[in-house]
Short mmCIF file of C-alpha atoms in Angstrom, two decimals:
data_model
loop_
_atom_site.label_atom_id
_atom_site.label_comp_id
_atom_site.label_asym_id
_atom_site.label_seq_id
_atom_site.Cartn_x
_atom_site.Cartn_y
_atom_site.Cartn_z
CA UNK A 1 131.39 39.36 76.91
CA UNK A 2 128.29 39.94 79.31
CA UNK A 3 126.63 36.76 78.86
CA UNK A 4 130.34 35.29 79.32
CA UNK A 5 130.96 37.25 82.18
CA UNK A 6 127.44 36.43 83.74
CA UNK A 7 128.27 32.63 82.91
CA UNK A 8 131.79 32.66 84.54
CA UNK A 9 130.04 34.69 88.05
CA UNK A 10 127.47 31.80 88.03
CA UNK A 11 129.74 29.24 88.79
CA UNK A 12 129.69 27.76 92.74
CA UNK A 13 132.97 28.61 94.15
CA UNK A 14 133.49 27.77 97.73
CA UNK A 15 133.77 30.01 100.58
CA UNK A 16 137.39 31.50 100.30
CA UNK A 17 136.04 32.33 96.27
CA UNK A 18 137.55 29.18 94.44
CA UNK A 19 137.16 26.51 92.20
CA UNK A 20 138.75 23.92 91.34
CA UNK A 21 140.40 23.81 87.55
CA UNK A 22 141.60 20.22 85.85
CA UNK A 23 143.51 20.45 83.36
CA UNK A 24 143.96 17.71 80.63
CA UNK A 25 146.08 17.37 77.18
CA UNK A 26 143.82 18.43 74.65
CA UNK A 27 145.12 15.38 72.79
CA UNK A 28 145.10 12.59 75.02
CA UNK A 29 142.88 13.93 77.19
CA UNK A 30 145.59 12.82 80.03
CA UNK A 31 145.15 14.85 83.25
CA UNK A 32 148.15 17.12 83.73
CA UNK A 33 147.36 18.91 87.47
CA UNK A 34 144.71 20.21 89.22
CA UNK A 35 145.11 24.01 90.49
CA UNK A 36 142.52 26.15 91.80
CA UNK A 37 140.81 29.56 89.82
CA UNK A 38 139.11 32.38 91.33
CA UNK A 39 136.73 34.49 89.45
CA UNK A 40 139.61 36.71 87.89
CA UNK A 41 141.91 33.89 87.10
CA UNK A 42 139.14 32.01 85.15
CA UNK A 43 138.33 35.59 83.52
CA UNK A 44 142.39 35.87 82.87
CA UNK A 45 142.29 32.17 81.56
CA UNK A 46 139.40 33.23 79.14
CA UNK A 47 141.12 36.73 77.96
CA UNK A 48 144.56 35.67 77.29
CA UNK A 49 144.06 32.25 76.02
CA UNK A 50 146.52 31.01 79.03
CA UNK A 51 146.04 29.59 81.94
CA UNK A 52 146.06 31.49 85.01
CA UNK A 53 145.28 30.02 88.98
CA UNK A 54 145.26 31.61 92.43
CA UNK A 55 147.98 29.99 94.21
CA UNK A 56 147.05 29.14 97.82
CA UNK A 57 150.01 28.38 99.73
CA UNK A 58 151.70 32.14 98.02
CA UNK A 59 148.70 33.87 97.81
CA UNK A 60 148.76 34.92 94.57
CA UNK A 61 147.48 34.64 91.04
CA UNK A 62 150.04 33.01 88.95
CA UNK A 63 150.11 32.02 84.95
CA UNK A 64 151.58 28.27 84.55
CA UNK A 65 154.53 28.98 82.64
CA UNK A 66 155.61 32.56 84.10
CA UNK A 67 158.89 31.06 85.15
CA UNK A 68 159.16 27.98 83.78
CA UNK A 69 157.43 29.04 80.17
CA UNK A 70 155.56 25.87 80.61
CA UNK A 71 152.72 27.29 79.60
CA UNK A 72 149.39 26.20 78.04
CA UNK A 73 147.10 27.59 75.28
CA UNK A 74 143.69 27.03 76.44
CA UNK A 75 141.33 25.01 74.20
CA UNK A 76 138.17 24.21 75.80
CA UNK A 77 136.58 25.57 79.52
CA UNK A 78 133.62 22.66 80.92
CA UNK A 79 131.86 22.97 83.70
CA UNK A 80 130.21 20.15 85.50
CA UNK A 81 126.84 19.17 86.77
CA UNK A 82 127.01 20.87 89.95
CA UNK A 83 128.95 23.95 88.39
CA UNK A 84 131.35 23.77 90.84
CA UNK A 85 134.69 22.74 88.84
CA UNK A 86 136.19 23.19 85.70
CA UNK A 87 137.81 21.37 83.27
CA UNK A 88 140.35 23.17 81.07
CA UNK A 89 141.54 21.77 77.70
CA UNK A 90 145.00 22.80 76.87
CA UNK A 91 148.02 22.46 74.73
CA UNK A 92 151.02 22.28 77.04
CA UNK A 93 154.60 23.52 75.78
CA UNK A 94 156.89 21.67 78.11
CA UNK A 95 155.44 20.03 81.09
CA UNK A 96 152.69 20.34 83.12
CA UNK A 97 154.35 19.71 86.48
CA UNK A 98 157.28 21.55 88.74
CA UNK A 99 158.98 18.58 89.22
CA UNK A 100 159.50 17.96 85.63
CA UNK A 101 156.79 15.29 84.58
CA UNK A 102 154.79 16.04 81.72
CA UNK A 103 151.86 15.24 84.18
CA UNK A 104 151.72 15.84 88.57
CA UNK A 105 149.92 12.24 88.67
CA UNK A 106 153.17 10.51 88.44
CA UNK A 107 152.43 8.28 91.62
CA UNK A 108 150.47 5.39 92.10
CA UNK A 109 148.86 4.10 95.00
CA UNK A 110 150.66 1.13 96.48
CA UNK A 111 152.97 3.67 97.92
CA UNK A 112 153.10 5.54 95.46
CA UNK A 113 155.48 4.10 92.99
CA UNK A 114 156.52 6.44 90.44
CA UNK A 115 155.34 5.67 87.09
CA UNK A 116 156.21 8.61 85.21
CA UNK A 117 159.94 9.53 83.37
CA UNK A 118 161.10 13.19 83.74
CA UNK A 119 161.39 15.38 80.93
CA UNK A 120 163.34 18.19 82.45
CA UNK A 121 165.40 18.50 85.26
CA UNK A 122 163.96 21.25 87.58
CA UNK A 123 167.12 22.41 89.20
CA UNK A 124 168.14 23.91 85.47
CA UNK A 125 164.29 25.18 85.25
CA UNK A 126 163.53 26.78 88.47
CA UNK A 127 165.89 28.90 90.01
CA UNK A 128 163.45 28.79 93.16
CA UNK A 129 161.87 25.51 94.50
CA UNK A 130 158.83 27.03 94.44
CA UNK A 131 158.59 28.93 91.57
CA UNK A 132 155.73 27.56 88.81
CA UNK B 1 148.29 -2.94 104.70
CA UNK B 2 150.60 -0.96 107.18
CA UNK B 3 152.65 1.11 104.17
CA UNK B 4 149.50 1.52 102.26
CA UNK B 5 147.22 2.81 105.54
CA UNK B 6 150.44 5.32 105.90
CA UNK B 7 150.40 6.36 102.77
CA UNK B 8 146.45 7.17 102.86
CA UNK B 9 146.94 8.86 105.61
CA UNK B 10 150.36 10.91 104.26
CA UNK B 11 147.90 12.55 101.70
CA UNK B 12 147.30 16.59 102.66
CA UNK B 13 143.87 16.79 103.09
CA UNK B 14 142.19 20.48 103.71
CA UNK B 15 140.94 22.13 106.72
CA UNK B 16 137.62 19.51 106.61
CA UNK B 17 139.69 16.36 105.91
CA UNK B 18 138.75 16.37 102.09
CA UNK B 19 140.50 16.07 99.10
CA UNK B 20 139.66 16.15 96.01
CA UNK B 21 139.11 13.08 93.93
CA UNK B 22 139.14 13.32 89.83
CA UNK B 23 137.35 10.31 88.36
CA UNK B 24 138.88 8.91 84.58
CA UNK B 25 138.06 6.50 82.72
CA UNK B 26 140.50 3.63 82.43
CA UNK B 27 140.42 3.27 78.97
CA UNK B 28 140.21 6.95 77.25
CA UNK B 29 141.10 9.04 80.19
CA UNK B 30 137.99 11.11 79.76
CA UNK B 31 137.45 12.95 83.23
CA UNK B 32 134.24 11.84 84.68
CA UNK B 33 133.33 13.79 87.80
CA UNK B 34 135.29 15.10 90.49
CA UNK B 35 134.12 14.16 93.95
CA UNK B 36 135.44 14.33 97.31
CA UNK B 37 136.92 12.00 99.45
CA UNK B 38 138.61 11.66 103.05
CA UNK B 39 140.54 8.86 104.90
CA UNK B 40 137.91 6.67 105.45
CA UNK B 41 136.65 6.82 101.78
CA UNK B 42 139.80 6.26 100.50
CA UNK B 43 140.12 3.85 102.36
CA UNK B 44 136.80 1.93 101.34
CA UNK B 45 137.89 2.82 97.60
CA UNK B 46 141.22 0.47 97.93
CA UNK B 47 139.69 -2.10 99.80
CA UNK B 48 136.58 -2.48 98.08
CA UNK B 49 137.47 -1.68 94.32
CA UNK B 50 134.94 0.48 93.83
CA UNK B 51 134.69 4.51 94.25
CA UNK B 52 133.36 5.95 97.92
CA UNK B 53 132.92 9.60 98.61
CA UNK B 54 132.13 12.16 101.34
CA UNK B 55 129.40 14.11 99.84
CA UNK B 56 130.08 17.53 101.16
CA UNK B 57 125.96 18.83 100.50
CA UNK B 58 124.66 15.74 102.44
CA UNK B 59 127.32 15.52 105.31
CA UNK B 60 127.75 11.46 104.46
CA UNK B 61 129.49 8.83 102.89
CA UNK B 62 128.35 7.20 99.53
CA UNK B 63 129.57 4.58 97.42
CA UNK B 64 129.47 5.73 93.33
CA UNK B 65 125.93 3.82 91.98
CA UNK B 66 124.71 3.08 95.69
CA UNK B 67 120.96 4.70 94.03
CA UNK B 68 121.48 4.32 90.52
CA UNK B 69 123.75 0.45 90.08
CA UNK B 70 126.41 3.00 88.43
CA UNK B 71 129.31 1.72 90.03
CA UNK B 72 132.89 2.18 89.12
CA UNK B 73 135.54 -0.42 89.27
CA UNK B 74 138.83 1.05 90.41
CA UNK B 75 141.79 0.19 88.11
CA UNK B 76 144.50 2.29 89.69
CA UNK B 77 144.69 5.52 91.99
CA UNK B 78 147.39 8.08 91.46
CA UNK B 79 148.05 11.58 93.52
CA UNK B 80 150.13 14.47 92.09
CA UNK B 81 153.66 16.60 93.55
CA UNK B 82 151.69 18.30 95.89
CA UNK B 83 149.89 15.24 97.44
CA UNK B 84 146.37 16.73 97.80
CA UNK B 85 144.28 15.46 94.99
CA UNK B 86 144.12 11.89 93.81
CA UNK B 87 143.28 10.30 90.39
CA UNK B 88 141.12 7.32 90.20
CA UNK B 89 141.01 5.69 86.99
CA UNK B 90 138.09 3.44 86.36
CA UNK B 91 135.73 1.52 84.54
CA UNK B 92 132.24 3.20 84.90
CA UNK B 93 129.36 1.03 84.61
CA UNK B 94 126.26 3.39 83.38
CA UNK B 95 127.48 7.13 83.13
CA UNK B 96 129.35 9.03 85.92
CA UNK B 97 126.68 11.81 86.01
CA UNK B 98 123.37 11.76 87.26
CA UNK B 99 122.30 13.65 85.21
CA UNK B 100 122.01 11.14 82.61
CA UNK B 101 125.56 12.30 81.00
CA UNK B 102 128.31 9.85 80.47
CA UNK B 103 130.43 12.32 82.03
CA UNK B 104 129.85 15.42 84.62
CA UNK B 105 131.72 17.27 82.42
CA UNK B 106 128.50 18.14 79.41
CA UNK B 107 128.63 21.77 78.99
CA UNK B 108 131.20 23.90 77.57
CA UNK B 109 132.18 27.41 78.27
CA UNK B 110 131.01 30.25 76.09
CA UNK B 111 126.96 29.96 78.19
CA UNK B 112 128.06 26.42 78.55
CA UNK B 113 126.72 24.58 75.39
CA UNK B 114 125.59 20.83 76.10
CA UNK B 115 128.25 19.02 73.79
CA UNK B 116 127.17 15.92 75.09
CA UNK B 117 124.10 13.42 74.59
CA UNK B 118 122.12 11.64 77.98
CA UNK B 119 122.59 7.75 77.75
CA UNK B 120 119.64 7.07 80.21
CA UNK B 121 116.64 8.80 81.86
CA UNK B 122 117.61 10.39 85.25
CA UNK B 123 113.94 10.41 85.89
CA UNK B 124 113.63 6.72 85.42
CA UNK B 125 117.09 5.42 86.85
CA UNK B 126 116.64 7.90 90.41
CA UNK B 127 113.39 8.07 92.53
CA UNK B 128 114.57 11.20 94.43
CA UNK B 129 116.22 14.12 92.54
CA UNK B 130 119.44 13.85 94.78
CA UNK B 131 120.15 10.37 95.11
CA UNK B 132 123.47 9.25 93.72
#
């Protein structure tokens, strides 16, 4: 794991320590949400095989899934030119998003006209409105 | 243009009036770069049809291919539950990266392996190192 470890401190986070993580079906290669990683949760991410985030309205690492069990099984970690995001290739059980679309980029411009069908219904997911 | 300048403007953009802007290709959804954007770039994006950014390391605005004639044409542009990152999906003339890379996205985690091939010459295609 050191030249791992050395490769996941090189990246460029900014100046609160994060970067930001897209993450697409390994499949489609559709984008499902972008969330934000620090140094541990891109270390977690790598470890378990999951993917974990710093969340930065709560404050707090998170794993998708950990209430919902929408989780994802990590396939693939990229980095870009200017190492400062990553792209995450995942299987996702369920759905990507809180509000119960397999993807967060349900709305398109034009006032943002939903284009996307739920799959669940978050009110029998989430006990909380918040909760991921 | 009233409901769509509102709408621009509804997006939550962070503490320097940037959000984040993923880049996909129209037709495989492959994620090209991720770049930053604010109001007024937006803006330019929908009314020109092609991508504009804030580039954060050179304090200014830039159009995608400005240097190198790599423009993208802007299909549709999408934003996710939380409103602060939009998807642009697009057909890239050239490659996305200028690095040579068809996308930004060319190394892979594990001492980031190169898993793709350069279809042009940065060296040839950009006189300075930095220009876009």
């Amino acid at each position: 794991m050191g030249g791992l470890e050395e490769t996941i401190r090189g990246l460029k986070y900014d100046e609160k320590g994060l970067i930001p993580a897209v993450v697409v079906d390994a499949g489609t290669q559709q984008v499902l949400m972008v969330a934000y990683m620090n140094e541990a949760s891109l270390r977690e991410t790598v470890r378990t095989g999951r993917t974990h985030f710093w969340s930065r309205s709560r404050q707090k690492h998170w794993m998708k899934g950990e209430s919902s069990g929408h989780t994802q099984d990590v396939k693939a970690v990229y980095t870009d030119c200017d190492l400062d995001t990553v792209l995450v290739e995942v299987v996702q059980h369920g759905a990507a998003c809180h509000e119960g679309y397999v993807s967060c980029f349900y709305r398109r411009l034009g006032e943002w006209e939903v284009i996307a069908e739920k799959v669940f219904d978050p009110k029998t997911v989430y006990r909380k409105r918040d909760g991921r």
